Amino acid sequence: SSSSGEEALRDKRARILSRGLPKQKPIEGVKQVVVVASGKGGVGKSTTAVNIALALAANDSAKEVGLLDADIYGPSIPKMMNLKGNPELTPKNLMRPLKNYGIACMSMGFLIEETAPVVWRGLMVMSAVEKLLRQVDWGQLDYLVIDMPPGTGDVQLSVSQNIPVAGAVIVSTPQDVALLDARKGAEMFRKVHVPVLGLVQNMSVFQCPKCKHETHIFGTDGVKDLAKTLGLDILGDVPLHINIRETCDSGQPVVISQPQSDA
């Protein structure tokens, strides 16, 4: 019958497609991987990733946490975590992460000059990502937080398909143009069977430090509306606050330097 023929064709397609996908292989010593992503750049994804990693460690001092900067073209973790220098190599020729605030960190920024641009084609970028994933001695980690580059391209697909990911956190501002891309990011993770843990609404409101008047510079509740549409949770609603920006720029993220502040 035609229905059984279609079913056989579907099975054949599925087998061919599955052959082309890489087999997921865990990162040695890492129990759970959480990726922090955004569709659009400039929405505070790296700031969120850094503070999530620090918060995971602060909430349970028994947990070991690592932070991987997968943004090859624009690595920001070295500055935000106040780290400089080149990783040492183990006898097995693996890179040792640099550590600050108890967090093991690895970034392309440790391997190139601070001001040097990475002018690479896609294949070289993918090779660098593979090295950052597989040629680092993480020791034993309970959580590895991966700061993804913006967008839904090769790096996102490669990370999602090569290693088991416990979940993705999507960061967006409430602005319409950011929300369009955040939605694409969430849908991409669903397509590659990575659970989306929820959304973070960043830069949601600005409060004047003098008169305390609140202004929704990027719009109101856009991420909350998107979460409702996609059936996802809102994990955090972060204000546009000078302390968050200043502390990250100075290499003392707000979770570690001002843990009691509203921000």
mmCIF file of C-alpha atoms in Angstrom:
data_model
loop_
_atom_site.group_PDB
_atom_site.id
_atom_site.type_symbol
_atom_site.label_atom_id
_atom_site.label_comp_id
_atom_site.label_asym_id
_atom_site.label_seq_id
_atom_site.Cartn_x
_atom_site.Cartn_y
_atom_site.Cartn_z
ATOM 1 C CA SER A 1 0.000 0.000 0.000
ATOM 2 C CA SER A 2 1.015 3.624 -0.516
ATOM 3 C CA SER A 3 1.068 4.350 3.250
ATOM 4 C CA SER A 4 3.528 1.520 3.984
ATOM 5 C CA GLY A 5 5.680 2.707 1.055
ATOM 6 C CA GLU A 6 5.763 6.245 2.479
ATOM 7 C CA GLU A 7 6.666 4.857 5.897
ATOM 8 C CA ALA A 8 9.560 2.850 4.424
ATOM 9 C CA LEU A 9 10.763 5.980 2.611
ATOM 10 C CA ARG A 10 10.610 7.996 5.858
ATOM 11 C CA ASP A 11 12.611 5.307 7.679
ATOM 12 C CA LYS A 12 15.220 5.290 4.929
ATOM 13 C CA ARG A 13 15.546 9.094 5.056
ATOM 14 C CA ALA A 14 15.899 8.991 8.853
ATOM 15 C CA ARG A 15 18.680 6.360 8.594
ATOM 16 C CA ILE A 16 20.567 8.410 5.988
ATOM 17 C CA LEU A 17 20.237 11.601 8.044
ATOM 18 C CA SER A 18 21.331 9.911 11.269
ATOM 19 C CA ARG A 19 24.467 8.631 9.532
ATOM 20 C CA GLY A 20 25.464 12.230 8.744
ATOM 21 C CA LEU A 21 25.110 13.481 12.334
ATOM 22 C CA PRO A 22 28.161 13.290 14.609
ATOM 23 C CA LYS A 23 27.895 10.962 17.600
ATOM 24 C CA GLN A 24 27.611 12.934 20.823
ATOM 25 C CA LYS A 25 30.572 12.401 23.123
ATOM 26 C CA PRO A 26 30.674 13.904 26.630
ATOM 27 C CA ILE A 27 33.525 16.228 27.615
ATOM 28 C CA GLU A 28 35.760 14.239 29.947
ATOM 29 C CA GLY A 29 35.182 15.101 33.604
ATOM 30 C CA VAL A 30 32.151 17.340 32.927
ATOM 31 C CA LYS A 31 28.803 16.250 34.371
ATOM 32 C CA GLN A 32 26.432 18.862 32.898
ATOM 33 C CA VAL A 33 26.772 21.444 30.139
ATOM 34 C CA VAL A 34 24.607 24.579 30.058
ATOM 35 C CA VAL A 35 24.831 26.855 27.022
ATOM 36 C CA VAL A 36 23.981 30.560 27.179
ATOM 37 C CA ALA A 37 22.921 31.862 23.784
ATOM 38 C CA SER A 38 21.205 34.713 21.990
ATOM 39 C CA GLY A 39 20.013 35.303 18.480
ATOM 40 C CA LYS A 40 21.445 38.825 18.384
ATOM 41 C CA GLY A 41 24.728 40.275 19.629
ATOM 42 C CA GLY A 42 24.875 43.037 22.235
ATOM 43 C CA VAL A 43 22.050 41.773 24.461
ATOM 44 C CA GLY A 44 24.276 40.971 27.450
ATOM 45 C CA LYS A 45 24.755 37.256 26.813
ATOM 46 C CA SER A 46 28.374 37.076 28.026
ATOM 47 C CA THR A 47 27.568 39.158 31.115
ATOM 48 C CA THR A 48 24.717 36.751 31.870
ATOM 49 C CA ALA A 49 26.895 33.661 31.265
ATOM 50 C CA VAL A 50 29.621 34.940 33.617
ATOM 51 C CA ASN A 51 27.168 35.764 36.385
ATOM 52 C CA ILE A 52 25.316 32.429 35.962
ATOM 53 C CA ALA A 53 28.612 30.549 36.400
ATOM 54 C CA LEU A 54 29.480 32.578 39.504
ATOM 55 C CA ALA A 55 25.954 32.149 40.897
ATOM 56 C CA LEU A 56 26.071 28.355 40.437
ATOM 57 C CA ALA A 57 29.292 28.265 42.462
ATOM 58 C CA ALA A 58 27.982 30.729 45.080
ATOM 59 C CA ASN A 59 24.750 28.784 45.603
ATOM 60 C CA ASP A 60 26.621 25.557 46.352
ATOM 61 C CA SER A 61 30.292 25.786 47.292
ATOM 62 C CA ALA A 62 30.610 21.994 46.918
ATOM 63 C CA LYS A 63 30.000 22.294 43.165
ATOM 64 C CA GLU A 64 32.869 22.771 40.693
ATOM 65 C CA VAL A 65 32.010 25.155 37.847
ATOM 66 C CA GLY A 66 33.753 25.941 34.566
ATOM 67 C CA LEU A 67 33.196 28.632 31.938
ATOM 68 C CA LEU A 68 33.972 28.154 28.243
ATOM 69 C CA ASP A 69 34.029 31.129 25.899
ATOM 70 C CA ALA A 70 32.950 29.726 22.510
ATOM 71 C CA ASP A 71 32.857 33.174 20.876
ATOM 72 C CA ILE A 72 35.975 32.907 18.729
ATOM 73 C CA TYR A 73 35.694 36.306 16.999
ATOM 74 C CA GLY A 74 34.782 38.355 20.076
ATOM 75 C CA PRO A 75 35.940 36.633 23.283
ATOM 76 C CA SER A 76 34.900 38.665 26.349
ATOM 77 C CA ILE A 77 35.377 36.193 29.208
ATOM 78 C CA PRO A 78 39.071 37.084 29.862
ATOM 79 C CA LYS A 79 38.203 40.737 30.575
ATOM 80 C CA MET A 80 35.026 39.993 32.524
ATOM 81 C CA MET A 81 36.757 37.348 34.670
ATOM 82 C CA ASN A 82 39.921 39.472 35.068
ATOM 83 C CA LEU A 83 42.191 36.818 33.547
ATOM 84 C CA LYS A 84 45.283 37.155 31.358
ATOM 85 C CA GLY A 85 47.998 34.801 30.175
ATOM 86 C CA ASN A 86 48.471 31.582 28.253
ATOM 87 C CA PRO A 87 47.203 28.215 29.494
ATOM 88 C CA GLU A 88 49.827 25.734 30.695
ATOM 89 C CA LEU A 89 49.962 22.321 29.034
ATOM 90 C CA THR A 90 49.571 19.032 30.895
ATOM 91 C CA PRO A 91 51.872 16.040 30.161
ATOM 92 C CA LYS A 92 49.049 14.784 27.888
ATOM 93 C CA ASN A 93 49.265 18.047 25.885
ATOM 94 C CA LEU A 94 45.917 19.346 27.157
ATOM 95 C CA MET A 95 45.406 23.018 28.048
ATOM 96 C CA ARG A 96 44.855 23.862 31.719
ATOM 97 C CA PRO A 97 42.060 26.418 32.233
ATOM 98 C CA LEU A 98 42.875 29.709 33.943
ATOM 99 C CA LYS A 99 41.074 30.226 37.255
ATOM 100 C CA ASN A 100 39.538 33.178 39.051
ATOM 101 C CA TYR A 101 36.799 33.416 41.711
ATOM 102 C CA GLY A 102 36.938 29.605 41.850
ATOM 103 C CA ILE A 103 35.776 29.271 38.216
ATOM 104 C CA ALA A 104 37.899 27.397 35.640
ATOM 105 C CA CYS A 105 37.877 29.442 32.397
ATOM 106 C CA MET A 106 38.953 28.776 28.824
ATOM 107 C CA SER A 107 38.766 31.246 25.950
ATOM 108 C CA MET A 108 40.256 32.016 22.557
ATOM 109 C CA GLY A 109 41.279 35.273 24.239
ATOM 110 C CA PHE A 110 43.993 33.364 26.166
ATOM 111 C CA LEU A 111 45.540 32.083 22.937
ATOM 112 C CA ILE A 112 45.853 35.318 20.936
ATOM 113 C CA GLU A 113 46.989 38.891 21.623
ATOM 114 C CA GLU A 114 44.284 40.987 23.303
ATOM 115 C CA THR A 115 44.035 43.470 20.408
ATOM 116 C CA ALA A 116 44.576 40.962 17.572
ATOM 117 C CA PRO A 117 41.522 40.362 15.357
ATOM 118 C CA VAL A 118 40.618 36.769 14.478
ATOM 119 C CA VAL A 119 40.424 36.911 10.674
ATOM 120 C CA TRP A 120 39.514 33.313 9.986
ATOM 121 C CA ARG A 121 37.263 31.366 7.679
ATOM 122 C CA GLY A 122 34.619 28.986 9.026
ATOM 123 C CA LEU A 123 36.766 25.816 8.957
ATOM 124 C CA MET A 124 39.457 27.416 11.125
ATOM 125 C CA VAL A 125 36.819 28.629 13.581
ATOM 126 C CA MET A 126 35.349 25.120 13.823
ATOM 127 C CA SER A 127 38.813 23.674 14.407
ATOM 128 C CA ALA A 128 39.350 26.175 17.259
ATOM 129 C CA VAL A 129 35.980 25.282 18.814
ATOM 130 C CA GLU A 130 36.873 21.582 18.634
ATOM 131 C CA LYS A 131 40.164 22.293 20.443
ATOM 132 C CA LEU A 132 38.402 24.319 23.150
ATOM 133 C CA LEU A 133 35.919 21.470 23.652
ATOM 134 C CA ARG A 134 38.250 18.478 23.485
ATOM 135 C CA GLN A 135 41.790 19.623 24.303
ATOM 136 C CA VAL A 136 41.202 21.201 27.710
ATOM 137 C CA ASP A 137 41.834 19.475 31.041
ATOM 138 C CA TRP A 138 38.738 20.560 32.994
ATOM 139 C CA GLY A 139 39.416 18.191 35.895
ATOM 140 C CA GLN A 140 36.069 17.261 37.494
ATOM 141 C CA LEU A 141 33.241 19.764 36.872
ATOM 142 C CA ASP A 142 29.630 19.629 38.013
ATOM 143 C CA TYR A 143 28.681 22.372 35.531
ATOM 144 C CA LEU A 144 30.315 23.788 32.427
ATOM 145 C CA VAL A 145 28.671 27.022 31.272
ATOM 146 C CA ILE A 146 29.340 27.738 27.587
ATOM 147 C CA ASP A 147 29.080 31.334 26.380
ATOM 148 C CA MET A 148 27.987 30.898 22.752
ATOM 149 C CA PRO A 149 28.537 33.410 19.946
ATOM 150 C CA PRO A 150 25.407 35.235 18.765
ATOM 151 C CA GLY A 151 23.303 33.680 16.017
ATOM 152 C CA THR A 152 22.355 30.180 14.877
ATOM 153 C CA GLY A 153 25.360 29.122 12.809
ATOM 154 C CA ASP A 154 28.103 26.506 12.647
ATOM 155 C CA VAL A 155 29.386 26.924 16.206
ATOM 156 C CA GLN A 156 25.938 26.544 17.777
ATOM 157 C CA LEU A 157 25.175 23.465 15.669
ATOM 158 C CA SER A 158 28.572 21.901 16.274
ATOM 159 C CA VAL A 159 28.404 22.309 20.058
ATOM 160 C CA SER A 160 24.789 21.059 20.174
ATOM 161 C CA GLN A 161 25.494 17.995 18.042
ATOM 162 C CA ASN A 162 28.939 16.998 19.355
ATOM 163 C CA ILE A 163 28.399 17.091 23.110
ATOM 164 C CA PRO A 164 25.392 16.260 25.315
ATOM 165 C CA VAL A 165 23.905 19.589 26.465
ATOM 166 C CA ALA A 166 21.706 19.608 29.581
ATOM 167 C CA GLY A 167 19.966 22.801 28.508
ATOM 168 C CA ALA A 168 20.120 26.195 26.817
ATOM 169 C CA VAL A 169 19.410 29.612 28.316
ATOM 170 C CA ILE A 170 18.331 32.264 25.787
ATOM 171 C CA VAL A 171 19.127 35.912 26.576
ATOM 172 C CA SER A 172 17.302 38.815 24.929
ATOM 173 C CA THR A 173 16.348 42.422 25.496
ATOM 174 C CA PRO A 174 12.607 43.238 25.244
ATOM 175 C CA GLN A 175 13.201 45.014 21.894
ATOM 176 C CA ASP A 176 11.330 43.587 18.888
ATOM 177 C CA VAL A 177 14.423 43.148 16.674
ATOM 178 C CA ALA A 178 16.191 41.193 19.449
ATOM 179 C CA LEU A 179 13.096 39.077 20.125
ATOM 180 C CA LEU A 180 12.865 37.955 16.484
ATOM 181 C CA ASP A 181 16.378 36.499 16.721
ATOM 182 C CA ALA A 182 15.854 35.111 20.236
ATOM 183 C CA ARG A 183 12.909 33.134 18.908
ATOM 184 C CA LYS A 184 15.077 31.717 16.104
ATOM 185 C CA GLY A 185 17.678 30.728 18.710
ATOM 186 C CA ALA A 186 15.099 28.900 20.831
ATOM 187 C CA GLU A 187 13.670 27.106 17.777
ATOM 188 C CA MET A 188 17.173 26.058 16.644
ATOM 189 C CA PHE A 189 17.895 24.345 19.979
ATOM 190 C CA ARG A 190 14.554 22.573 19.832
ATOM 191 C CA LYS A 191 15.369 21.291 16.338
ATOM 192 C CA VAL A 192 18.639 19.748 17.538
ATOM 193 C CA HIS A 193 16.891 18.296 20.634
ATOM 194 C CA VAL A 194 18.557 20.534 23.223
ATOM 195 C CA PRO A 195 16.115 21.423 26.032
ATOM 196 C CA VAL A 196 15.548 25.188 26.338
ATOM 197 C CA LEU A 197 15.591 25.871 30.078
ATOM 198 C CA GLY A 198 14.029 29.307 29.626
ATOM 199 C CA LEU A 199 14.567 32.946 28.708
ATOM 200 C CA VAL A 200 16.363 35.797 30.462
ATOM 201 C CA GLN A 201 14.986 39.298 29.874
ATOM 202 C CA ASN A 202 17.995 41.605 30.060
ATOM 203 C CA MET A 203 18.155 45.425 30.202
ATOM 204 C CA SER A 204 14.448 45.404 30.977
ATOM 205 C CA VAL A 205 14.157 48.751 32.773
ATOM 206 C CA PHE A 206 16.391 51.741 33.519
ATOM 207 C CA GLN A 207 15.961 53.588 36.812
ATOM 208 C CA CYS A 208 17.324 57.136 37.000
ATOM 209 C CA PRO A 209 19.833 57.174 39.904
ATOM 210 C CA LYS A 210 18.717 60.720 40.874
ATOM 211 C CA CYS A 211 14.932 60.834 40.615
ATOM 212 C CA LYS A 212 14.287 57.038 40.553
ATOM 213 C CA HIS A 213 12.012 57.415 37.503
ATOM 214 C CA GLU A 214 11.845 54.151 35.539
ATOM 215 C CA THR A 215 12.156 54.074 31.721
ATOM 216 C CA HIS A 216 11.671 50.973 29.570
ATOM 217 C CA ILE A 217 14.304 51.898 26.987
ATOM 218 C CA PHE A 218 13.996 48.656 24.998
ATOM 219 C CA GLY A 219 10.254 48.128 25.474
ATOM 220 C CA THR A 220 8.167 46.384 28.105
ATOM 221 C CA ASP A 221 7.744 42.658 28.748
ATOM 222 C CA GLY A 222 8.691 41.578 25.216
ATOM 223 C CA VAL A 223 10.620 38.537 26.438
ATOM 224 C CA LYS A 224 7.801 37.589 28.811
ATOM 225 C CA ASP A 225 5.347 37.644 25.900
ATOM 226 C CA LEU A 226 7.724 35.514 23.797
ATOM 227 C CA ALA A 227 8.118 33.030 26.654
ATOM 228 C CA LYS A 228 4.328 32.686 26.834
ATOM 229 C CA THR A 229 4.133 32.108 23.064
ATOM 230 C CA LEU A 230 6.856 29.441 23.135
ATOM 231 C CA GLY A 231 5.649 27.835 26.367
ATOM 232 C CA LEU A 232 8.931 28.605 28.167
ATOM 233 C CA ASP A 233 9.839 29.913 31.618
ATOM 234 C CA ILE A 234 11.283 33.337 32.403
ATOM 235 C CA LEU A 235 14.437 32.603 34.398
ATOM 236 C CA GLY A 236 15.367 36.185 35.193
ATOM 237 C CA ASP A 237 14.451 39.818 34.586
ATOM 238 C CA VAL A 238 17.618 41.909 34.753
ATOM 239 C CA PRO A 239 17.531 45.733 34.840
ATOM 240 C CA LEU A 240 19.735 48.031 32.756
ATOM 241 C CA HIS A 241 21.997 49.077 35.625
ATOM 242 C CA ILE A 242 25.352 50.861 35.565
ATOM 243 C CA ASN A 243 26.708 48.547 38.313
ATOM 244 C CA ILE A 244 26.269 45.457 36.119
ATOM 245 C CA ARG A 245 28.180 47.103 33.273
ATOM 246 C CA GLU A 246 30.932 48.629 35.436
ATOM 247 C CA THR A 247 31.608 45.471 37.446
ATOM 248 C CA CYS A 248 31.945 43.291 34.333
ATOM 249 C CA ASP A 249 34.182 45.844 32.604
ATOM 250 C CA SER A 250 36.454 45.919 35.669
ATOM 251 C CA GLY A 251 36.661 42.122 35.891
ATOM 252 C CA GLN A 252 34.634 41.926 39.115
ATOM 253 C CA PRO A 253 31.178 40.676 38.015
ATOM 254 C CA VAL A 254 28.227 41.870 40.095
ATOM 255 C CA VAL A 255 27.395 38.418 41.533
ATOM 256 C CA ILE A 256 30.852 38.240 43.150
ATOM 257 C CA SER A 257 31.509 41.930 43.925
ATOM 258 C CA GLN A 258 28.026 43.083 45.001
ATOM 259 C CA PRO A 259 26.081 39.920 45.915
ATOM 260 C CA GLN A 260 23.606 41.788 48.157
ATOM 261 C CA SER A 261 22.706 44.478 45.579
ATOM 262 C CA ASP A 262 19.334 44.546 43.805
ATOM 263 C CA ALA A 263 21.099 44.128 40.469
#
